[in-house]
Short mmCIF file of C-alpha atoms in Angstrom, two decimals:
data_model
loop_
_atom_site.label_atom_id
_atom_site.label_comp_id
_atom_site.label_asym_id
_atom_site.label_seq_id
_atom_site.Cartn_x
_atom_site.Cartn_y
_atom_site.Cartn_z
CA UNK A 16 21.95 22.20 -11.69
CA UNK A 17 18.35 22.69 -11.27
CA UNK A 18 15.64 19.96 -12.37
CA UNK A 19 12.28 20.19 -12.14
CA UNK A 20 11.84 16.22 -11.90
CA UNK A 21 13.93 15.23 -8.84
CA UNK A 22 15.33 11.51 -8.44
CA UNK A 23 12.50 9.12 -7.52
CA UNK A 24 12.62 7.54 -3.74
CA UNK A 25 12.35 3.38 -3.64
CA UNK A 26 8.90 2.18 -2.89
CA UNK A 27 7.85 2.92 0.88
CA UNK A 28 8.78 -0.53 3.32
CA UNK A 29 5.28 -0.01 5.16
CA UNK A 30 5.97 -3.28 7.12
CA UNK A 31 8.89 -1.84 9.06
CA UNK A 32 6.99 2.08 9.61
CA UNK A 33 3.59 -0.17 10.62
CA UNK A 34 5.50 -2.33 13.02
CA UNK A 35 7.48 0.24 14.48
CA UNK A 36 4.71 2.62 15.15
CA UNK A 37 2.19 -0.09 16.49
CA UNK A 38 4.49 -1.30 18.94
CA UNK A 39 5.15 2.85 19.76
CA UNK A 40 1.69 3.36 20.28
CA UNK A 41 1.52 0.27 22.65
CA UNK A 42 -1.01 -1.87 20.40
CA UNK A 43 -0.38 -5.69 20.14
CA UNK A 44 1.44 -6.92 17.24
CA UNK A 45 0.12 -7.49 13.74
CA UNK A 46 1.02 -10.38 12.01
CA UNK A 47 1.93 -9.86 8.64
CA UNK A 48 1.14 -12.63 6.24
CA UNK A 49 4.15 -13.97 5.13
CA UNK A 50 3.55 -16.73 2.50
CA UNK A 51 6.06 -19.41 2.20
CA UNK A 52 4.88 -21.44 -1.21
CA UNK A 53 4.78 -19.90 -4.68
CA UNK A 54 1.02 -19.53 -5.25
CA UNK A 55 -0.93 -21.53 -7.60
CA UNK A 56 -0.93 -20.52 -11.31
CA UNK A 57 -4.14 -20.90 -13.59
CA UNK A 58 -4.19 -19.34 -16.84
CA UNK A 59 -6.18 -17.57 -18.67
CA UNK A 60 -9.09 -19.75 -20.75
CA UNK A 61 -9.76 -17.18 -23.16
CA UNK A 62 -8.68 -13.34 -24.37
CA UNK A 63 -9.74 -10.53 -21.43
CA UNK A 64 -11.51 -8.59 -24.24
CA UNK A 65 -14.31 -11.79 -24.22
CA UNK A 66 -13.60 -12.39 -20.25
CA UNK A 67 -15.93 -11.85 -17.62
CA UNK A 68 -14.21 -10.39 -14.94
CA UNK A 69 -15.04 -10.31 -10.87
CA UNK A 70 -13.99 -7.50 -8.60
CA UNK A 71 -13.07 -8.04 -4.94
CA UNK A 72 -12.06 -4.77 -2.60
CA UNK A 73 -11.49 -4.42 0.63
CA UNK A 74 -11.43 -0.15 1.85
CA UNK A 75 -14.62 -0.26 3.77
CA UNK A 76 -16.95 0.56 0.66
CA UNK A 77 -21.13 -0.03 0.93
CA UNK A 78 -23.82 1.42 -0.74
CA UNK A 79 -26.01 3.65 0.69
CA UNK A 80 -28.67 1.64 1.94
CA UNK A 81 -26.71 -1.38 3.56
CA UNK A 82 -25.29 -1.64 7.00
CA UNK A 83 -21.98 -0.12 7.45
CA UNK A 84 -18.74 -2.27 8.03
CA UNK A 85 -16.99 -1.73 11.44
CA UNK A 86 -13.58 -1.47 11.84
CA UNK A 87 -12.32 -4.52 14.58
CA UNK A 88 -11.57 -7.51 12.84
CA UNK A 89 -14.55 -7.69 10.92
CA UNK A 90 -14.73 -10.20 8.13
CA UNK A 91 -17.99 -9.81 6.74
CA UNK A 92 -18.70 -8.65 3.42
CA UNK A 93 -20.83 -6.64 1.02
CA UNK A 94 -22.38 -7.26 -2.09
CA UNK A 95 -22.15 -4.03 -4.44
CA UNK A 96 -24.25 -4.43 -7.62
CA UNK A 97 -21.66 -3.35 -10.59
CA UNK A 98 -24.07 -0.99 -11.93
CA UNK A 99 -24.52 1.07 -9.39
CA UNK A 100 -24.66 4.60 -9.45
CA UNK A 101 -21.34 6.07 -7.99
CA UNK A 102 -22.81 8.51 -5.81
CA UNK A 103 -24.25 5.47 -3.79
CA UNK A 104 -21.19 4.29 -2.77
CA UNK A 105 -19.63 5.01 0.81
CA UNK A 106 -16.00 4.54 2.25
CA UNK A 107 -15.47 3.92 6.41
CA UNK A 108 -12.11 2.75 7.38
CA UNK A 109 -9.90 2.69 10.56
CA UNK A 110 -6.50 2.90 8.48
CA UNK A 111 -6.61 5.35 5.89
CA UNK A 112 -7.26 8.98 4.84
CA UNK A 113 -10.88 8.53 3.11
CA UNK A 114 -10.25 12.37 1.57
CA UNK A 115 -9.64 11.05 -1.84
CA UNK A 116 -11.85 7.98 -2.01
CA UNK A 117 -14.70 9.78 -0.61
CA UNK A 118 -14.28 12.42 -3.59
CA UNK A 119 -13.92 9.82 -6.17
CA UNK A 120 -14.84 5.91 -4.83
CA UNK A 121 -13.31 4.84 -7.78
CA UNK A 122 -9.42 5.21 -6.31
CA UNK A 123 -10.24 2.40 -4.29
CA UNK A 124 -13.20 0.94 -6.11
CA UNK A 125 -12.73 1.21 -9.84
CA UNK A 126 -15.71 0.46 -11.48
CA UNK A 127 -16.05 3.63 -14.08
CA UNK A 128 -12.21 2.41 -15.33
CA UNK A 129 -13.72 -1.07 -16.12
CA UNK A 130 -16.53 0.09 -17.68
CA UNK A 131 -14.74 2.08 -20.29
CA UNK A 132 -12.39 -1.17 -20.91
CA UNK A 133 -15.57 -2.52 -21.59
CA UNK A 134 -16.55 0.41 -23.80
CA UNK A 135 -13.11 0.40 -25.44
CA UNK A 136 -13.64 -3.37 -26.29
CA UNK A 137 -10.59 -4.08 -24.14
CA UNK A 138 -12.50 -6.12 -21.38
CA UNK A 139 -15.57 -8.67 -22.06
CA UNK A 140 -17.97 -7.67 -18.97
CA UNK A 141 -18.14 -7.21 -15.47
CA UNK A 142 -19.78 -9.41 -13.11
CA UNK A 143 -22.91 -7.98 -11.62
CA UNK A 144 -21.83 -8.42 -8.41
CA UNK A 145 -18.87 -6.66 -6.56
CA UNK A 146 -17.30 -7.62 -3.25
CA UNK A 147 -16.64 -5.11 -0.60
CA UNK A 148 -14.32 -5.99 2.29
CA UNK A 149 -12.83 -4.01 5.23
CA UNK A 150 -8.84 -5.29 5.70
CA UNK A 151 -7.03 -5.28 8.75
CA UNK A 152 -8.26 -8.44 10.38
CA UNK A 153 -5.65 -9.72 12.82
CA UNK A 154 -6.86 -13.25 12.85
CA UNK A 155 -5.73 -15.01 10.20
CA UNK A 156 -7.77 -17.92 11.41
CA UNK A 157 -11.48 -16.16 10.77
CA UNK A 158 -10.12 -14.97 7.34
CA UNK A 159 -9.24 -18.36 6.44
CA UNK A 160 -12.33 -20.16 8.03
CA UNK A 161 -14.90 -18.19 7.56
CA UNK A 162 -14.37 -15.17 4.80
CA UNK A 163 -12.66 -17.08 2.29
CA UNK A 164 -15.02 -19.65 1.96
CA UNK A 165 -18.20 -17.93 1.82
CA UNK A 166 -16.03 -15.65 -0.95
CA UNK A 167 -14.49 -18.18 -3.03
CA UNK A 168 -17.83 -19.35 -3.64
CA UNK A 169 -19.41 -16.28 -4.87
CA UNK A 170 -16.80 -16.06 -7.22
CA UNK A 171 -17.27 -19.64 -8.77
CA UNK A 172 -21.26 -19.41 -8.38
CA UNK A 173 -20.84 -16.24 -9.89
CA UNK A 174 -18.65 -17.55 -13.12
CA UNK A 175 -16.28 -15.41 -13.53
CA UNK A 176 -13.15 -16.30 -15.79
CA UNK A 177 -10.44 -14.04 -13.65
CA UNK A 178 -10.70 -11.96 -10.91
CA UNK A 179 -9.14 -8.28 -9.64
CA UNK A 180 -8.22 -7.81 -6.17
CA UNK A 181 -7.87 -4.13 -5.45
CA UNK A 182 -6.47 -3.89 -1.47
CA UNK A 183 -5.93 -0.53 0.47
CA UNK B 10 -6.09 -9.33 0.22
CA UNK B 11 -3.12 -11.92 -0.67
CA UNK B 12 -4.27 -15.02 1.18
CA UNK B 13 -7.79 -14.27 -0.53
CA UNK B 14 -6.41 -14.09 -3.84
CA UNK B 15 -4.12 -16.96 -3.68
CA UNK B 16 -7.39 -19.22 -2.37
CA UNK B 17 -9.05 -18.22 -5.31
CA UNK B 18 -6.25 -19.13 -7.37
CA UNK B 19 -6.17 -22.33 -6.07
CA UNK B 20 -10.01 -22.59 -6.94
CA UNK B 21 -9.25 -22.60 -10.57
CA UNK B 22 -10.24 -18.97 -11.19
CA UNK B 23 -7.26 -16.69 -12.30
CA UNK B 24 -6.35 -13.81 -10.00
CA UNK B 25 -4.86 -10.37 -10.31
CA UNK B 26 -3.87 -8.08 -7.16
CA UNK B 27 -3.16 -4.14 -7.56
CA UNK B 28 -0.94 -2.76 -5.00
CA UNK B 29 0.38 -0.24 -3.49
CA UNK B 30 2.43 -1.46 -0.72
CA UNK B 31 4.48 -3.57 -2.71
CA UNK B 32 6.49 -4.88 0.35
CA UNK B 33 3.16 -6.22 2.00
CA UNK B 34 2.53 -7.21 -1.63
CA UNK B 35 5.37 -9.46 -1.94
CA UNK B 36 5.04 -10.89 1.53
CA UNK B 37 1.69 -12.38 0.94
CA UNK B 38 3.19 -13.34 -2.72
CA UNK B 39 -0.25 -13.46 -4.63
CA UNK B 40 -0.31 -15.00 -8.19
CA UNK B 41 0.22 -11.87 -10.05
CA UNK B 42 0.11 -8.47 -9.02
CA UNK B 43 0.74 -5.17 -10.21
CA UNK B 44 2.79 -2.43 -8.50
CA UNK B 45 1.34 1.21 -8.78
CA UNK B 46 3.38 4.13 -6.72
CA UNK B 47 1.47 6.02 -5.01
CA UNK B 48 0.13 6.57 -1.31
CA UNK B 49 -2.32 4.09 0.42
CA UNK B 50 -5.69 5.61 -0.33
CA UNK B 51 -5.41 5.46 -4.05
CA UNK B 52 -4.88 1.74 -5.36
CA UNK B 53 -6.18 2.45 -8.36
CA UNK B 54 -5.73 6.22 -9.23
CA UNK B 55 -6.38 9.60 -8.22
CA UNK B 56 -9.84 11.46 -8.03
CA UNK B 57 -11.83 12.76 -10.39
CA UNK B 58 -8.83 11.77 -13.47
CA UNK B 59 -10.86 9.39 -15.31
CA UNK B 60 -8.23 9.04 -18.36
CA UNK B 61 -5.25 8.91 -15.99
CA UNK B 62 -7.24 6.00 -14.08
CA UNK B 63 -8.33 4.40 -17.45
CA UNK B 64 -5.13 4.30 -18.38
CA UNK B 65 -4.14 2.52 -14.55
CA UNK B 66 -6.56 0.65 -15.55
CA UNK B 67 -5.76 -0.63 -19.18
CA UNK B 68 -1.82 -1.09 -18.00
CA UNK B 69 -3.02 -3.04 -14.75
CA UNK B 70 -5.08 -5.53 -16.99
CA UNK B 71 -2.54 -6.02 -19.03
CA UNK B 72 -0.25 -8.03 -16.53
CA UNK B 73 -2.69 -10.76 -16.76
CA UNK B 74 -1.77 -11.46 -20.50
CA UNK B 75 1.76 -9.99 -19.74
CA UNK B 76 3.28 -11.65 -16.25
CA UNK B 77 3.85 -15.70 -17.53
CA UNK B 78 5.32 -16.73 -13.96
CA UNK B 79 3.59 -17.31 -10.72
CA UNK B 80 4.03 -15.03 -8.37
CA UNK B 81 5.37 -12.37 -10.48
CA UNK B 82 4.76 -8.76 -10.33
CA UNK B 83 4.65 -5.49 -12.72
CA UNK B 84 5.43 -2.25 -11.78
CA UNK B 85 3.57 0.74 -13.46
CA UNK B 86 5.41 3.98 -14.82
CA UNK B 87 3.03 6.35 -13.09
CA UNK B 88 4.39 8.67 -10.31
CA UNK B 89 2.04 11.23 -7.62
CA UNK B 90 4.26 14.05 -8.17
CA UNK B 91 7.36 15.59 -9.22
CA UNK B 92 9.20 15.03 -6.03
CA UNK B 93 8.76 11.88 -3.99
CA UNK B 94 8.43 13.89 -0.58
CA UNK B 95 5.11 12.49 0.80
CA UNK B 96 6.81 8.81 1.22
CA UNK B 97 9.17 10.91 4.35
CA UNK B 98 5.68 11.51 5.99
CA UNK B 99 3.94 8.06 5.50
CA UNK B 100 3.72 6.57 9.40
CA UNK B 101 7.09 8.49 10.25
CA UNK B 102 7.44 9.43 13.80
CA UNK B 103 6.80 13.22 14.17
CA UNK B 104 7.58 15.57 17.20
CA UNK B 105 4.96 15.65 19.58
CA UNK B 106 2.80 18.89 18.88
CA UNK B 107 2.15 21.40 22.38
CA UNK B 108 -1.08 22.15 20.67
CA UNK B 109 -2.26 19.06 20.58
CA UNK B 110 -1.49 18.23 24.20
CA UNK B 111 1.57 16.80 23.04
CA UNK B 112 -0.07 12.78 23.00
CA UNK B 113 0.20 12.57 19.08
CA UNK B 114 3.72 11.41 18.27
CA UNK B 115 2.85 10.08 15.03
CA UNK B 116 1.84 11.18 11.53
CA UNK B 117 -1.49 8.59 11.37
CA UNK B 118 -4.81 8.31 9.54
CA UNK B 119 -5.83 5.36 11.65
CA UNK B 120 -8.83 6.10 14.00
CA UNK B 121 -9.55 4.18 16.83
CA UNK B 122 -11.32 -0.18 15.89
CA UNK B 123 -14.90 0.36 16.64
CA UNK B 124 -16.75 -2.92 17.29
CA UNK B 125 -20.42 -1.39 15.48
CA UNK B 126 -21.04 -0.69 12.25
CA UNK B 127 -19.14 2.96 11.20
CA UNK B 128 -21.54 4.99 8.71
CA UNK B 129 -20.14 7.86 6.54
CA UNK B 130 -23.14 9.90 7.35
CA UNK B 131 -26.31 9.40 9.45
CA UNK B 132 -28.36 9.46 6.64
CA UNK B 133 -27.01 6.29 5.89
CA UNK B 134 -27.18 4.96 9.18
CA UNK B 135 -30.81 5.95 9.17
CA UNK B 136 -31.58 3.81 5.58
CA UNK B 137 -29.69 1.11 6.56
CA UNK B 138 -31.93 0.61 9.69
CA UNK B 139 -34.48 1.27 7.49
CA UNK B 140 -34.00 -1.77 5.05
CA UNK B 141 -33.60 -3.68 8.09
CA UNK B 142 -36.76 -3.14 10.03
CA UNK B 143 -38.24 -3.64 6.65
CA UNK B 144 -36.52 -7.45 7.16
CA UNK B 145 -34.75 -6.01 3.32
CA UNK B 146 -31.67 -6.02 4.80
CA UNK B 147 -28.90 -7.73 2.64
CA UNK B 148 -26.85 -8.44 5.09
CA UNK B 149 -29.09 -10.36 7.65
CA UNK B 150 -31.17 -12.06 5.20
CA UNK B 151 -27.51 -13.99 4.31
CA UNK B 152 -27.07 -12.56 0.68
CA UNK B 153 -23.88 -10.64 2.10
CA UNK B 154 -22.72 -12.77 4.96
#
């Protein structure tokens, strides 16, 4: 019988694809975090419609203007005003096809979706600032001694009461 | 992404992780996350669909009032297409093409880990060195990092 909807695959396993072509193409092996203790749980203080919220993503995003990320193991980061004008904003990555982001940032960086929660009464605010990373760092040790730091305290300097982390 | 998330967890700040890799997702096991189907590139929706991506949106932010246990993670109804077809392309070894001298033997967006800055144009290359002969750039005068 025909359908026009056809039965829905399981999520891709991109661990097992990654790992396999890495070692194919000869590179050295990426450790994938694998986190052993539940994580720690704070909740919410008050309603997201009166919450000011902070937005972290990595995808290689500046704004016209600042100096570009590059792509080995680099863990600085970028500072992207919230109220910037779209049309600003740039995407450079090693591991991705840029086509869509670079038509729309906002598949990767979704600032115009949080503005109309904010419009819609759904969200309190954004924070002014934005954080722009690039991903694929292979040491785990400069991630956690020297990004996270500098990062966790933006966010608390920057009071924010929760933050969304949107990866590539 | 995880590791980041769960630090600021532990901060005191509450966290919330879109993914769509929900394997690397659950590996790093951030506080709450929220599973979205569709191919790396597009974490939080498809271009130029603003009401489709609102509506990402609205359903990802959700989670935070909705997921009670830590660690947890939703999955959103949305789905790229009819068929599921692109996920037999996604890093899946492919035969090596003649016309491309045969060294390509895998379907990959991944460009080769340049150790200086990678600009999406040269105009931007050009402003950025710009700001910073003008000693206005952000991220040597240790706003960025």
């Amino acid at each position: 019988m025909p359908t026009t909807t056809q039965r829905r695959q399981p999520p891709v396993d991109y661990i097992p694809r990654i790992t396999a072509q890495y070692s194919g193409l000869g590179y050295g092996e990426y450790r994938w975090l694998e986190s052993e203790d539940a994580p720690n749980w704070v909740p919410l203080s008050k309603p997201l419609s009166e919450s000011k919220l902070g937005l972290i993503c990595t995808g290689g995003i500046y704004v016209a203007g600042q100096t570009a990320f590059h792509f080995k193991d680099d863990t600085s980061y970028r500072t992207i005003p919230t109220d910037v004008d779209t049309s600003d904003l740039r995407a450079t990555h090693f591991a991705y096809d840029l086509t869509d982001a670079r038509k729309d940032i906002n598949v990767v960086f979704p600032i115009e979706q949080l503005r109309s929660m904010i419009d819609e009464n759904a969200l309190g605010s954004v924070s002014p600032n934005a954080y722009t990373l690039m991903g694929g760092i292979y040491s785990t040790r400069r991630v956690v001694e020297d990004l996270i730091p500098a990062l966790v305290d933006r966010v608390l300097a920057d009071e924010v009461d929760v933050v969304l982390l949107v990866p590539v | 992404m995880g590791l980041i998330a769960r630090a600021i967890e532990a901060a005191g700040v509450p966290t919330l992780s879109m993914s769509s890799a929900r394997d690397i997702t659950r590996s790093a096991w951030p506080t709450r996350s929220v599973y979205l189907d569709y191919p790396l590139g597009h974490t939080a929706g498809r271009p130029n669909q603003q009401e489709l991506n609102a509506s990402i949106m609205r359903d990802t932010l959700s989670a935070f009032e909705s997921l009670t246990e830590p660690g947890a993670m939703a999955h959103l109804d949305y789905r790229w297409s009819d068929n599921d077809d692109w996920k037999d392309k996604v890093f899946a070894p492919v035969e090596p093409s003649e016309s491309a001298g045969g060294s390509s033997e895998y379907d990959d967006d991944r460009v080769a880990r340049h150790e200086t800055p990678q600009y999406q144009n040269e105009d931007d290359h050009a402003a950025a060195a710009l700001t910073h002969d003008s000693e206005e750039c952000l991220v040597c005068a240790g706003i960025d990092y």
